[in-house]
mmCIF file of C-alpha atoms and ligand atoms in Angstrom:
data_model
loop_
_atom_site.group_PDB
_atom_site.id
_atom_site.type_symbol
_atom_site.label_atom_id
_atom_site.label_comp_id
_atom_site.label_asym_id
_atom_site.label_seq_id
_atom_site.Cartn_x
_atom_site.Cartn_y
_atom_site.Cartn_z
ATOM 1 C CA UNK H 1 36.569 40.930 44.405
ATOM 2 C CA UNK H 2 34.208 42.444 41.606
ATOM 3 C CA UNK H 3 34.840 40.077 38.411
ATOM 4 C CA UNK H 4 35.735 43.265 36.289
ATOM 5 C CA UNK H 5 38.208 44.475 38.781
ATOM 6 C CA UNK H 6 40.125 41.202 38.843
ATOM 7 C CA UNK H 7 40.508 41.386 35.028
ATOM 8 C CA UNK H 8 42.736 44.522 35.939
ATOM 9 C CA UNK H 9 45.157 42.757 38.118
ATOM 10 C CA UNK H 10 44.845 40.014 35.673
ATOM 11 C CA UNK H 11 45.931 42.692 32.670
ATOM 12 C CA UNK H 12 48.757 43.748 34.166
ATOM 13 C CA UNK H 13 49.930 40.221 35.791
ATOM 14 C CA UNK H 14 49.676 38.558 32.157
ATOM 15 C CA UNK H 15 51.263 41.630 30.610
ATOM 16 C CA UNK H 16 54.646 41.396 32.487
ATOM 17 C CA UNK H 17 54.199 37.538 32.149
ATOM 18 C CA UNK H 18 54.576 37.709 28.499
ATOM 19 C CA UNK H 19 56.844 41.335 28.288
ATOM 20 C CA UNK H 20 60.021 40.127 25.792
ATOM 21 C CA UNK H 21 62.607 42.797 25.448
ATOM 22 C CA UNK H 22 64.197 41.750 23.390
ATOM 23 C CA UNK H 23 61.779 39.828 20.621
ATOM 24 C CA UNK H 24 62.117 40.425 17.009
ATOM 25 C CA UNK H 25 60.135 43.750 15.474
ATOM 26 C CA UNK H 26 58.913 45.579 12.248
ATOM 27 C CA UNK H 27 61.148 48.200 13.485
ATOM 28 C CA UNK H 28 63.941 46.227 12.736
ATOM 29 C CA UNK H 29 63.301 46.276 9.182
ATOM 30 C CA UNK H 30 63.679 50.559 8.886
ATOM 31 C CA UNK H 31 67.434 51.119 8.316
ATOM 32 C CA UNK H 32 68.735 54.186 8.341
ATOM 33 C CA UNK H 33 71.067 55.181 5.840
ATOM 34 C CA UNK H 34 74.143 56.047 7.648
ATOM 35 C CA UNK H 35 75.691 60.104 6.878
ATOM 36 C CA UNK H 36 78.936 60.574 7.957
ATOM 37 C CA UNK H 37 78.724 64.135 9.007
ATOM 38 C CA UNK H 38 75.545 65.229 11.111
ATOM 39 C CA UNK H 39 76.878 68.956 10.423
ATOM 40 C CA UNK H 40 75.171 69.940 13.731
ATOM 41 C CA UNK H 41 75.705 69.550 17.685
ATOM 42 C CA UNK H 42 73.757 67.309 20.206
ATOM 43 C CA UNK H 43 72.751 70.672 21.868
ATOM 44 C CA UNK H 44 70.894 71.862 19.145
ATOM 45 C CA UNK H 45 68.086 68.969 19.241
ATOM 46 C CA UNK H 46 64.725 70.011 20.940
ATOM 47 C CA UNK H 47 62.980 67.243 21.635
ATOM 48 C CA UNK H 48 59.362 68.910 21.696
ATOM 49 C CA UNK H 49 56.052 68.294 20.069
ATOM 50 C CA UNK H 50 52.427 69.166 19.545
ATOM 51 C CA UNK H 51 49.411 67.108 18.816
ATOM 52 C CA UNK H 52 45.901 68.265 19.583
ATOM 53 C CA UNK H 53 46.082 71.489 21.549
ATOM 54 C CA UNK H 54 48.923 70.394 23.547
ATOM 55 C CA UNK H 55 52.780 71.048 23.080
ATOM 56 C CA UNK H 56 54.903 68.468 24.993
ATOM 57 C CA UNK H 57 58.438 68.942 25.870
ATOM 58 C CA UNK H 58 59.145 65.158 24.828
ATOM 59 C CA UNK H 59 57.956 63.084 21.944
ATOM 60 C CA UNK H 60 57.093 60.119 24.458
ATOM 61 C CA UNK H 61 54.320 59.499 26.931
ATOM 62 C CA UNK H 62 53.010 56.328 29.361
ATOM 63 C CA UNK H 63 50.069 55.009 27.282
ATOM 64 C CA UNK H 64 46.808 53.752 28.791
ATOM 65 C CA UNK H 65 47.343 51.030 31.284
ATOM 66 C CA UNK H 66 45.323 50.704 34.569
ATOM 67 C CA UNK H 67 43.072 51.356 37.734
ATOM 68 C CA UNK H 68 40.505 49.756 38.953
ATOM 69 C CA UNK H 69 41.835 47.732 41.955
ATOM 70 C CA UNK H 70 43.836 48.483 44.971
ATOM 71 C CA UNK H 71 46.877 46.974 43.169
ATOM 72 C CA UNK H 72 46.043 49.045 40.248
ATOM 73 C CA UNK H 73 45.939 52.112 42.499
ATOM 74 C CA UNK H 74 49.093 51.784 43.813
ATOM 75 C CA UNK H 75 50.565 51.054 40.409
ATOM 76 C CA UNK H 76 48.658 54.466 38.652
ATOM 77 C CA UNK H 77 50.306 56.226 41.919
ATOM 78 C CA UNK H 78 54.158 55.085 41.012
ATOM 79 C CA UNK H 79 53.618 55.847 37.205
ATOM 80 C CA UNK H 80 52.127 59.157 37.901
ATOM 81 C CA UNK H 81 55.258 60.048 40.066
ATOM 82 C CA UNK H 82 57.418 58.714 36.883
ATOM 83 C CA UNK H 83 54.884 61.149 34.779
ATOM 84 C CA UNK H 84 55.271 63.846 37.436
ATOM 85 C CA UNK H 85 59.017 63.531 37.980
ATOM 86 C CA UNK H 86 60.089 63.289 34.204
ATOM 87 C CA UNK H 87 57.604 65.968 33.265
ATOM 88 C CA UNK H 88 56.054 63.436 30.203
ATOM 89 C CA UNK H 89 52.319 62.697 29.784
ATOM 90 C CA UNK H 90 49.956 60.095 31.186
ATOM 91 C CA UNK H 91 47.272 58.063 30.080
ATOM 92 C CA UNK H 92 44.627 56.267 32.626
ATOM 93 C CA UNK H 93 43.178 53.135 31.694
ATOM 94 C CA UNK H 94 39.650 52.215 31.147
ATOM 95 C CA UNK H 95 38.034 54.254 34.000
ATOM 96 C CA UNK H 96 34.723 52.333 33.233
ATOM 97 C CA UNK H 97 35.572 50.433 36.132
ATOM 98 C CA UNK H 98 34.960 53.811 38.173
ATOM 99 C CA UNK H 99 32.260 54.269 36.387
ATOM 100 C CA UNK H 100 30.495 50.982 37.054
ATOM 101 C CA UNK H 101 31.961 51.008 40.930
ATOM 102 C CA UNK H 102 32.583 54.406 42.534
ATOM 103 C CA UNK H 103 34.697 52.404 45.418
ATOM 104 C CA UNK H 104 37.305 52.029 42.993
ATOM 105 C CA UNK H 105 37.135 56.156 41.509
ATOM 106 C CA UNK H 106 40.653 56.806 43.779
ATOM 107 C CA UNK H 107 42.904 54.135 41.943
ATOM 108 C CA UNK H 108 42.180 56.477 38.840
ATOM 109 C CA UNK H 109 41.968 59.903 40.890
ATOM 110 C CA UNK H 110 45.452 59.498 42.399
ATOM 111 C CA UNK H 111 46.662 59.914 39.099
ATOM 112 C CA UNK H 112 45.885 63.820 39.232
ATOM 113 C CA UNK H 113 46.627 63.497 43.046
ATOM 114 C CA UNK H 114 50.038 62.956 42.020
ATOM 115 C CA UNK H 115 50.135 65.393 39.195
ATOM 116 C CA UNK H 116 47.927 68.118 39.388
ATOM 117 C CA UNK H 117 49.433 69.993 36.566
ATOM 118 C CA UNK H 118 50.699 67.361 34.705
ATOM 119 C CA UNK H 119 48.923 66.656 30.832
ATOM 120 C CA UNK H 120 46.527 63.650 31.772
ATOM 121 C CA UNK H 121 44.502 61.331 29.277
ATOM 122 C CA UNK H 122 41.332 59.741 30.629
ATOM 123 C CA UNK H 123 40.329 56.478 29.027
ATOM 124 C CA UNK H 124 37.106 54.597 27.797
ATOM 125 C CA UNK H 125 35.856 52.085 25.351
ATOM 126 C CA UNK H 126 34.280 52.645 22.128
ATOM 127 C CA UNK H 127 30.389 51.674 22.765
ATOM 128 C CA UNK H 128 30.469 54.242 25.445
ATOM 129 C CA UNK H 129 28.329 57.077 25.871
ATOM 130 C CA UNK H 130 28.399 60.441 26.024
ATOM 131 C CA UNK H 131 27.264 60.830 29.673
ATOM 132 C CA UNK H 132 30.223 58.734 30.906
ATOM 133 C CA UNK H 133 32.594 59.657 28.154
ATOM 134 C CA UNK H 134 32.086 63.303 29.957
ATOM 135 C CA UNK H 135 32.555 61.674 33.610
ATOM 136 C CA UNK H 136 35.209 59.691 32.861
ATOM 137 C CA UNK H 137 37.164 63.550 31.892
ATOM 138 C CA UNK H 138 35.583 65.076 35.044
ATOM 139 C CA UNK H 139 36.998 62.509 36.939
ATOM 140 C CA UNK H 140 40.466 62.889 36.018
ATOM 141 C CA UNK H 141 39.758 66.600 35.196
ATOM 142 C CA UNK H 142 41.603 65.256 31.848
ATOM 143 C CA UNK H 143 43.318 67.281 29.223
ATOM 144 C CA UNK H 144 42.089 64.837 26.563
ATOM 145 C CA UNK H 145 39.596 61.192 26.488
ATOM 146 C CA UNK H 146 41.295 58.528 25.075
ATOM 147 C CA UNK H 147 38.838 55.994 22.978
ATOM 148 C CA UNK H 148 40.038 52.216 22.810
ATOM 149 C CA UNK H 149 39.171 50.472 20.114
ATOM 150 C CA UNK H 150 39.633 46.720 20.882
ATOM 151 C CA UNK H 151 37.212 44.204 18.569
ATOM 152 C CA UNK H 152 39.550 41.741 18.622
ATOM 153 C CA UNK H 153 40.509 41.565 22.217
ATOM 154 C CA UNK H 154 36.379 42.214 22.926
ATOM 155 C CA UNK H 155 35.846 38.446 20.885
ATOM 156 C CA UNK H 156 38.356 36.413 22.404
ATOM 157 C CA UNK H 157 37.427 37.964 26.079
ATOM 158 C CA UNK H 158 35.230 35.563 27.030
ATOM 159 C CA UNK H 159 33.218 38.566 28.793
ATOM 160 C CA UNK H 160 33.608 40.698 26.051
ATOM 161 C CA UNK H 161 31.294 42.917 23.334
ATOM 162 C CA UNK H 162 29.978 41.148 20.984
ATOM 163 C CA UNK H 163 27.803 43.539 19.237
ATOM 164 C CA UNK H 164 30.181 46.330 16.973
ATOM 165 C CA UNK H 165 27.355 47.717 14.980
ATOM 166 C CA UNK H 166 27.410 51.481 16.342
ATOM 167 C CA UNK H 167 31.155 52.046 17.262
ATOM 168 C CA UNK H 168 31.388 54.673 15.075
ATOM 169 C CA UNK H 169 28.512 56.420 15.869
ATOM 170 C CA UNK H 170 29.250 56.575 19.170
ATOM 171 C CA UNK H 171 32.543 57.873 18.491
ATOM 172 C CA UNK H 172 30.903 60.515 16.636
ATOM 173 C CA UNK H 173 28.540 61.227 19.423
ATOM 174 C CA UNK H 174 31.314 61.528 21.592
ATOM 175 C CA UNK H 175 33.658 63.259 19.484
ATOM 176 C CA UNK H 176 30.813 66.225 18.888
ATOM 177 C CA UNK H 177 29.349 66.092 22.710
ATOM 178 C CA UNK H 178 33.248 66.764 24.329
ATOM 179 C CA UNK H 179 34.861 70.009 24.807
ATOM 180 C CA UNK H 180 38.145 68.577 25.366
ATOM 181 C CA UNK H 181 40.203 66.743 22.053
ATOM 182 C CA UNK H 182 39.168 62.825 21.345
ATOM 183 C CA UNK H 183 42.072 60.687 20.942
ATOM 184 C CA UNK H 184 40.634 57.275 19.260
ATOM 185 C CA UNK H 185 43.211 54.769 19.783
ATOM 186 C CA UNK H 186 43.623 50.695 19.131
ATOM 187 C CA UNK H 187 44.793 48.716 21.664
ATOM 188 C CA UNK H 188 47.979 46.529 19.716
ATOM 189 C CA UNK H 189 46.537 45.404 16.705
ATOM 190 C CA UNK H 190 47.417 48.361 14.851
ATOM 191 C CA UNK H 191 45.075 50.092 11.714
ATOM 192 C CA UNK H 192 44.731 50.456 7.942
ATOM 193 C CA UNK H 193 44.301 52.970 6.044
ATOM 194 C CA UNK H 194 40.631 52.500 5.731
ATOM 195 C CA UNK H 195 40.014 52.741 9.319
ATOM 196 C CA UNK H 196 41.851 55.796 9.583
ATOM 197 C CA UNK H 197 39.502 56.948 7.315
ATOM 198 C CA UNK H 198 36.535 56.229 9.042
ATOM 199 C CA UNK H 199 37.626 57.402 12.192
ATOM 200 C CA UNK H 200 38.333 60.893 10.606
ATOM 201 C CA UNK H 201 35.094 60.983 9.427
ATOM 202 C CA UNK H 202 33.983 61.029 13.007
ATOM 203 C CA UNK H 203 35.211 64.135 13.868
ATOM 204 C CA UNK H 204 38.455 62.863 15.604
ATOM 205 C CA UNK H 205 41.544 64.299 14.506
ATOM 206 C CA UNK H 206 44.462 62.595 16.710
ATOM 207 C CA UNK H 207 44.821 58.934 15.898
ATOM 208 C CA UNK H 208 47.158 56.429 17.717
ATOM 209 C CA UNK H 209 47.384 53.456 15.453
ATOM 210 C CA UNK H 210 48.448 51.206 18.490
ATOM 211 C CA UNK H 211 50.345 48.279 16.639
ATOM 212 C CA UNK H 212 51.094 44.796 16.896
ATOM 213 C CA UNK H 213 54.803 43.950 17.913
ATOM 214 C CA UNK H 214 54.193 44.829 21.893
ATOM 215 C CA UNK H 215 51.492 43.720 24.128
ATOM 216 C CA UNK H 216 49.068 41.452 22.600
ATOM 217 C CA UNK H 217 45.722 40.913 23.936
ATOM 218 C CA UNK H 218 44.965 38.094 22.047
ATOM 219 C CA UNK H 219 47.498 36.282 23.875
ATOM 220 C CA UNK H 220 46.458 37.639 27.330
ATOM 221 C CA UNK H 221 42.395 37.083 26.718
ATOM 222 C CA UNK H 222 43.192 33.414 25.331
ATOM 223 C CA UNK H 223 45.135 32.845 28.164
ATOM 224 C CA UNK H 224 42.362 34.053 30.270
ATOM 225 C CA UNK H 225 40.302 31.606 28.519
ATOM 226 C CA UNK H 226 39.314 28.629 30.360
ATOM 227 C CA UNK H 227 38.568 26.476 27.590
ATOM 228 C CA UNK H 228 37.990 27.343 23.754
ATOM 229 C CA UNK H 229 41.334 29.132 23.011
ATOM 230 C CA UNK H 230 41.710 31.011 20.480
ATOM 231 C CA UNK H 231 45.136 31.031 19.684
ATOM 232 C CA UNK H 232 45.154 30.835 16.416
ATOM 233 C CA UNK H 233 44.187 34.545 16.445
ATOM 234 C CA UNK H 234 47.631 35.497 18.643
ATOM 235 C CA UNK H 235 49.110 37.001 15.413
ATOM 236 C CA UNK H 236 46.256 39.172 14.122
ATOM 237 C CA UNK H 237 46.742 42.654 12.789
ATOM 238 C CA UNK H 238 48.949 45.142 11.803
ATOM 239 C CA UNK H 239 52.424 46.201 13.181
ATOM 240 C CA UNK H 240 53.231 49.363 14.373
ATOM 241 C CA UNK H 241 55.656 50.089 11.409
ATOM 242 C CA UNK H 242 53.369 48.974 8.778
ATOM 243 C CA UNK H 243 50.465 50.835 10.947
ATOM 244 C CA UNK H 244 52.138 54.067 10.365
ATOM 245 C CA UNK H 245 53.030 53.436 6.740
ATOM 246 C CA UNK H 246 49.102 53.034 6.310
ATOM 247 C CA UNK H 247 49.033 56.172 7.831
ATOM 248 C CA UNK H 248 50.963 58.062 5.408
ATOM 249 C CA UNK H 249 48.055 59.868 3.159
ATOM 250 C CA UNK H 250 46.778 61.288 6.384
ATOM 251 C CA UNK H 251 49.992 63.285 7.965
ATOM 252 C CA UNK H 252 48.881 66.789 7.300
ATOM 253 C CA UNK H 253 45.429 66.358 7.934
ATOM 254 C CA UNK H 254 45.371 64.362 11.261
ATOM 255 C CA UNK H 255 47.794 64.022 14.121
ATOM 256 C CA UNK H 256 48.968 60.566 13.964
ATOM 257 C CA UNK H 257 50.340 58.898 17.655
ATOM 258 C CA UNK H 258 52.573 55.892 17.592
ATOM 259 C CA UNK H 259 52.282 52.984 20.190
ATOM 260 C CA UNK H 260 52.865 49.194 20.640
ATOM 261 C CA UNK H 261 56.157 47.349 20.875
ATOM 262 C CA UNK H 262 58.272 50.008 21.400
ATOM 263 C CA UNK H 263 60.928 49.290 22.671
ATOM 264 C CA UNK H 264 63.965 51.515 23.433
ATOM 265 C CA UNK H 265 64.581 55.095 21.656
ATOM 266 C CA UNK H 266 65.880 54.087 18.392
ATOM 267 C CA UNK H 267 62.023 52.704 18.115
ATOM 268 C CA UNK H 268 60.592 55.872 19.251
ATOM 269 C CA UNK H 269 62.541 57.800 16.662
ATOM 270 C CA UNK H 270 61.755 55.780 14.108
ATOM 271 C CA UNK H 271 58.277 55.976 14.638
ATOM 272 C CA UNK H 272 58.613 59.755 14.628
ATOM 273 C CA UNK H 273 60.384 59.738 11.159
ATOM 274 C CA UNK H 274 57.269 57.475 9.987
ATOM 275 C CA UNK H 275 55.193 60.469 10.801
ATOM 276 C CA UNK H 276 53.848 60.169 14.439
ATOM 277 C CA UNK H 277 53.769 63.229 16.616
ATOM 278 C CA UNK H 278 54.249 61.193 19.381
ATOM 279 C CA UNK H 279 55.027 58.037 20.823
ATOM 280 C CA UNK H 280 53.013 56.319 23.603
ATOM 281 C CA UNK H 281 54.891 53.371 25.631
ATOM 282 C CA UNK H 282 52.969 50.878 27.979
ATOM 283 C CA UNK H 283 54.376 47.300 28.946
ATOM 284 C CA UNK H 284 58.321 48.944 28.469
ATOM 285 C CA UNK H 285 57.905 51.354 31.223
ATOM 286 C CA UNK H 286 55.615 48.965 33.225
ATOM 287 C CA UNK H 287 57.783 46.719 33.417
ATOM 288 C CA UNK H 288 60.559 48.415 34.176
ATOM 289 C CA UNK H 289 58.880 50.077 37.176
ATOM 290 C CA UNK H 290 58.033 46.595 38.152
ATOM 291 C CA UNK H 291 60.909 45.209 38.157
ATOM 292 C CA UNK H 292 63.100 48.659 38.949
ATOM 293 C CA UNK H 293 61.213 50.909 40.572
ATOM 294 C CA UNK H 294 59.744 54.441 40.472
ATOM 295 C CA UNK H 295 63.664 56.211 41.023
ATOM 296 C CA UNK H 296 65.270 53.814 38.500
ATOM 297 C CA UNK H 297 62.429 54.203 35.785
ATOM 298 C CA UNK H 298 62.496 58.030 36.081
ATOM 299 C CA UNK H 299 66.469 57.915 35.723
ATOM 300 C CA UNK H 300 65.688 55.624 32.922
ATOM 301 C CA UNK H 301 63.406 57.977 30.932
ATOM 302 C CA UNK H 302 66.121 60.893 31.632
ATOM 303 C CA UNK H 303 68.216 58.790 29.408
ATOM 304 C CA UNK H 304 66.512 58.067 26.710
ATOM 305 C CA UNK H 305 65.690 61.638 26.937
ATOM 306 C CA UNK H 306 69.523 62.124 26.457
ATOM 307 C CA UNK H 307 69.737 59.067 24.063
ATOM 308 C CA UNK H 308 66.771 60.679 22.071
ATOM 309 C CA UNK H 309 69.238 63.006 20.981
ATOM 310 C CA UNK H 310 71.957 61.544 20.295
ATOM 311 C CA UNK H 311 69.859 59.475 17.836
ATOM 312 C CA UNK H 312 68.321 62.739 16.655
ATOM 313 C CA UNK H 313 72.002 63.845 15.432
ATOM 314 C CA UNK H 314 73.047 60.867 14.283
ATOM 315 C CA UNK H 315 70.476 61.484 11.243
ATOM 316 C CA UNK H 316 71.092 64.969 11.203
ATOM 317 C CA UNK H 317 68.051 66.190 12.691
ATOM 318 C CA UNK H 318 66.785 69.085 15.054
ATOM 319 C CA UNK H 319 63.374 68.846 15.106
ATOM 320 C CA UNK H 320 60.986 66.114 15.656
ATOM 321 C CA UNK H 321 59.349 67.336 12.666
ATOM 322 C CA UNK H 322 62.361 67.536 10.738
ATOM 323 C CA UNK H 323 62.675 63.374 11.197
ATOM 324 C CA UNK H 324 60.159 62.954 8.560
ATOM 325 C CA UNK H 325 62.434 63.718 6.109
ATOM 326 C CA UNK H 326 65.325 61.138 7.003
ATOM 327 C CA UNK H 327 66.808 58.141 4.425
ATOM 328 C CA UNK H 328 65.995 54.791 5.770
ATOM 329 C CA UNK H 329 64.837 51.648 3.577
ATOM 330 C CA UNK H 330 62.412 49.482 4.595
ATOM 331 C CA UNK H 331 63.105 45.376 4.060
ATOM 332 C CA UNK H 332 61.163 42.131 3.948
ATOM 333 C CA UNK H 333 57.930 41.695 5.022
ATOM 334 C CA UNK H 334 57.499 45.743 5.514
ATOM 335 C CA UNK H 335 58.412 46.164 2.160
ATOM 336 C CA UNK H 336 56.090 43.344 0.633
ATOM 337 C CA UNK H 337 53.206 44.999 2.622
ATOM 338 C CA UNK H 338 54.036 48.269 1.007
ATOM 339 C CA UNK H 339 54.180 47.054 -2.371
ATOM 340 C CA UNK H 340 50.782 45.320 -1.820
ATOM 341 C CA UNK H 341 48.938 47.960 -0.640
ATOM 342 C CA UNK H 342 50.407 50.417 -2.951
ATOM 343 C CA UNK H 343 52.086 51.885 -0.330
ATOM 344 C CA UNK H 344 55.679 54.326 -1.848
HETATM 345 C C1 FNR N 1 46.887 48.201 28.168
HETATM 346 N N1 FNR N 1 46.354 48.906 27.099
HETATM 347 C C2 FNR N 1 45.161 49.589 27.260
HETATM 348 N N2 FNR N 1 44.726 50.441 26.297
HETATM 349 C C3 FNR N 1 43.597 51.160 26.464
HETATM 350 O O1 FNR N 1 43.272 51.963 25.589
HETATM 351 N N3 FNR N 1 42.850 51.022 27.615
HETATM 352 C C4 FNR N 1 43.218 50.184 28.615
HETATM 353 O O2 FNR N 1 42.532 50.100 29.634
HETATM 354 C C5 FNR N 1 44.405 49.419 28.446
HETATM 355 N N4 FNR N 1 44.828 48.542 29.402
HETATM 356 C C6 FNR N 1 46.090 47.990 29.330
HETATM 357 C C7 FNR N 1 46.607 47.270 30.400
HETATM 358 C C8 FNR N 1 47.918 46.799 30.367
HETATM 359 C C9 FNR N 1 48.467 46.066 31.545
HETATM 360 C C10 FNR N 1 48.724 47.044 29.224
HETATM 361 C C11 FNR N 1 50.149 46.574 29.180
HETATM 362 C C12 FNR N 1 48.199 47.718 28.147
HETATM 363 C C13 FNR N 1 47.019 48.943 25.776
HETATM 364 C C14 FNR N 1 48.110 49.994 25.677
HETATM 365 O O3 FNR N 1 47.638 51.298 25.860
HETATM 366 C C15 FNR N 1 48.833 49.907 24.315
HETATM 367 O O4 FNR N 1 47.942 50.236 23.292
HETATM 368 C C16 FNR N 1 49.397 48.506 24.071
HETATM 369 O O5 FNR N 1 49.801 47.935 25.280
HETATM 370 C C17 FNR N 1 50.610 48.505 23.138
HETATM 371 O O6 FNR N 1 51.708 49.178 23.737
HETATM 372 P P1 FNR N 1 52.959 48.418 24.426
HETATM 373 O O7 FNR N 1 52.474 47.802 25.674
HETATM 374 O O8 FNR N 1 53.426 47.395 23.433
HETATM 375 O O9 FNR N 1 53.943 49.534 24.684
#
C-alpha cells in the first residue's frame, strides 16, 4: 500500500486507540450559574445557526477525519449516511491523498455519493496551492475548503513539513483564488489570539480554533515514531476553552467554529456560549460509529439533538446566539490563563 495511504488507516486506528470518554477537560472548569426558573418551554429552543454563507439547522457537525484508503472509504461512506440521515454537516479529510493518487478519489467522492445535497467541507493542508485547493472543492463539489493548520503534528511526523515559511501566504492565495468560503482550521492544538489575527488578515473570515483536550496528534505521530519520540511535546497547546476565550476580541468580526475534545452536549453548549457558531466533533462520533454503528450513532445524534435543548432551557436560552450571554465562572487553570493574558 502507498506509504501516505497507510498513514490514514494508521490515523484513525491510533485515534480510537487513544479515544478517553471520559478524561478530565477545560470544559469542566465553565460552571454555569444555576437559575431556578428558565421562564420558557423546551419547545421554544431552535437549535439553528449560520456561519459563512450557510445556515444549519444544528449547531454541530462531523469535523475533518478521513479518505484515502479502502478502509477509509468505507468509513467516509457510514459517516456520510450519519451526515445524510441526521441532516448535520460533513467535513472530508485531507483529500491530498486524491490529489497525489487518483485511485483513491472514490473514498472521498462517496461522501457526496451519499449526500448529494447535504452541506460538505473539502479538506487540505496549509502549503497547498491554489490549483489543488480548487480540485480538492471540485472533487467533492464542496460548499466550503477546509485549511488544516498542523505545525506541530507536521514536526513530530517523521514524514512531515518542515519548512513553515509561506503558510500564510498561501492561505492568502487561496483565500483570494476560491469562490467558495475558506474555513482555516487547527488540527487539536488550539490558537491564540495572535494567530487569529493573522489568519484574518488573510482574507479568511470563519476560524475553527480546533483545541487541545480531544485527539492529539502529538501522541499519535510519536507513537508513529520508530525511534526519537517526542513525547515530551504530547501536552502542547491550547485547550479548546481557553482557545475560544482567546477568541473573544474577534466575535463580531469573524465566525469563530469550536472543535476538539468535545465530548457530549453540555460541551457543545458551552462552547456555543464561549462564542462559537458552531461546533465540529471528530473522534466522539468516530468512535461511536466504530464501536455502535451507523443506526445507533444517528439515534445518538437525535438525542443530543433533544438533549441540546434541554440544556438550552436549563440556562434560559432560545437561541444559539442568545447563549453568549449566559452566567458561568470559569476556575483554575482557565482562570489563571485569563488573568495572564488579560483575558475578562
Ligand atoms: C483528524 N483531524 C483532521 N483534521 C484535518 O483538518 N484534516 C484531516 O485530515 C484530519 N484527519 C483526522 C483523522 C482522524 C482519525 C481524527 C480523529 C482527526 C482532526 C479533527 O478534524 C479535529 O480537529 C481534531 O480531531 C479534534 O477534534 P476531536 O477529535 O477531539 O473531536
Amino acid at each position: 500500500m502507498n506509504p501516505a495511504n497507510n498513514r490514514k488507516n494508521e490515523h484513525v486506528s491510533l485515534a480510537m486507540n487513544f479515544f478517553q470518554e471520559s478524561s478530565k477537560s477545560d470544559f469542566d472548569a465553565l460552571h454555569y450559574v444555576h437559575h431556578s426558573f428558565p421562564q420558557m418551554s423546551v419547545e421554544e429552543v431552535n437549535l439553528s445557526t449560520s456561519f459563512a454563507s450557510f445556515r444549519l439547522d444544528f449547531p454541530f457537525y462531523i469535523n475533518a477525519m478521513t479518505g484515502g484508503s479502502d478502509w477509509t472509504k468505507k468509513i467516509n461512506k457510514k459517516l456520510a449516511t450519519v451526515a445524510h440521515e441526521t441532516g448535520i454537516a460533513m467535513s472530508t479529510g485531507s483529500v491530498s491523498a486524491a490529489l497525489k493518487d487518483p485511485s483513491v478519489k472514490d473514498s472521498f467522492t462517496i461522501i457526496r455519493e451519499v449526500n448529494p445535497a447535504g452541506l460538505v467541507f473539502a479538506n487540505l493542508g496549509t502549503g497547498q496551492t491554489v490549483e489543488n485547493a480548487k480540485k480538492a472543492v471540485d472533487l467533492l463539489k464542496a460548499d466550503a475548503l477546509q485549511i488544516h493548520i498542523n505545525a506541530p503534528q507536521e514536526l513530530i511526523m517523521p514524514e512531515g513539513d518542515r519548512d513553515f515559511s509561506n503558510w500564510l501566504e498561501q492561505l492568502s492565495a487561496i483565500t483570494a483564488a476560491l469562490d467558495v468560503p475558506i474555513i482555516a482550521k487547527e488540527v487539536g492544538f488550539g490558537m491564540s489570539r495572535e494567530t487569529i489575527e493573522s489568519i484574518l488578515a488573510t482574507g479568511v473570515k470563519t476560524i475553527d480554533i480546533s483545541g487541545k483536550g480531544g485527539t492529539n496528534f502529538a501522541q499519535i505521530e510519536n507513537y508513529r515514531r520508530k525511534t526519537n519520540k517526542i513525547d515530551y511535546l504530547e501536552n502542547w497547546g491550547q485547550s479548546s476553552v481557553i482557545s475560544l476565550l482567546e477568541a473573544q476580541e474577534f466575535l463580531t468580526t469573524a465566525d469563530i467554529l469550536a472543535s476538539g475534545g468535545i465530548r457530549h452536549p453540555l460541551d457543545i453548549v458551552k462552547a456555543l456560549s464561549l462564542g462559537a457558531k458552531a461546533v465540529g466533533i471528530s473522534s466522539l462520533i468516530l468512535n461511536m460509529m466504530i464501536k455502535d454503528g451507523v443506526d445507533e450513532t444517528i439515534s445518538q445524534i437525535n438525542d443530543w439533538k433533544e438533549n441540546l435543548k434541554s440544556i438550552m432551557t436549563l440556562v434560559g436560552k432560545k437561541t444559539v446566539s442568545d447563549l453568549q450571554q449566559t452566567d458561568f465562572i470559569l476556575t483554575g487553570e482557565v482562570k489563571d490563563w485569563c488573568l495572564a493574558r488579560g483575558i475578562d
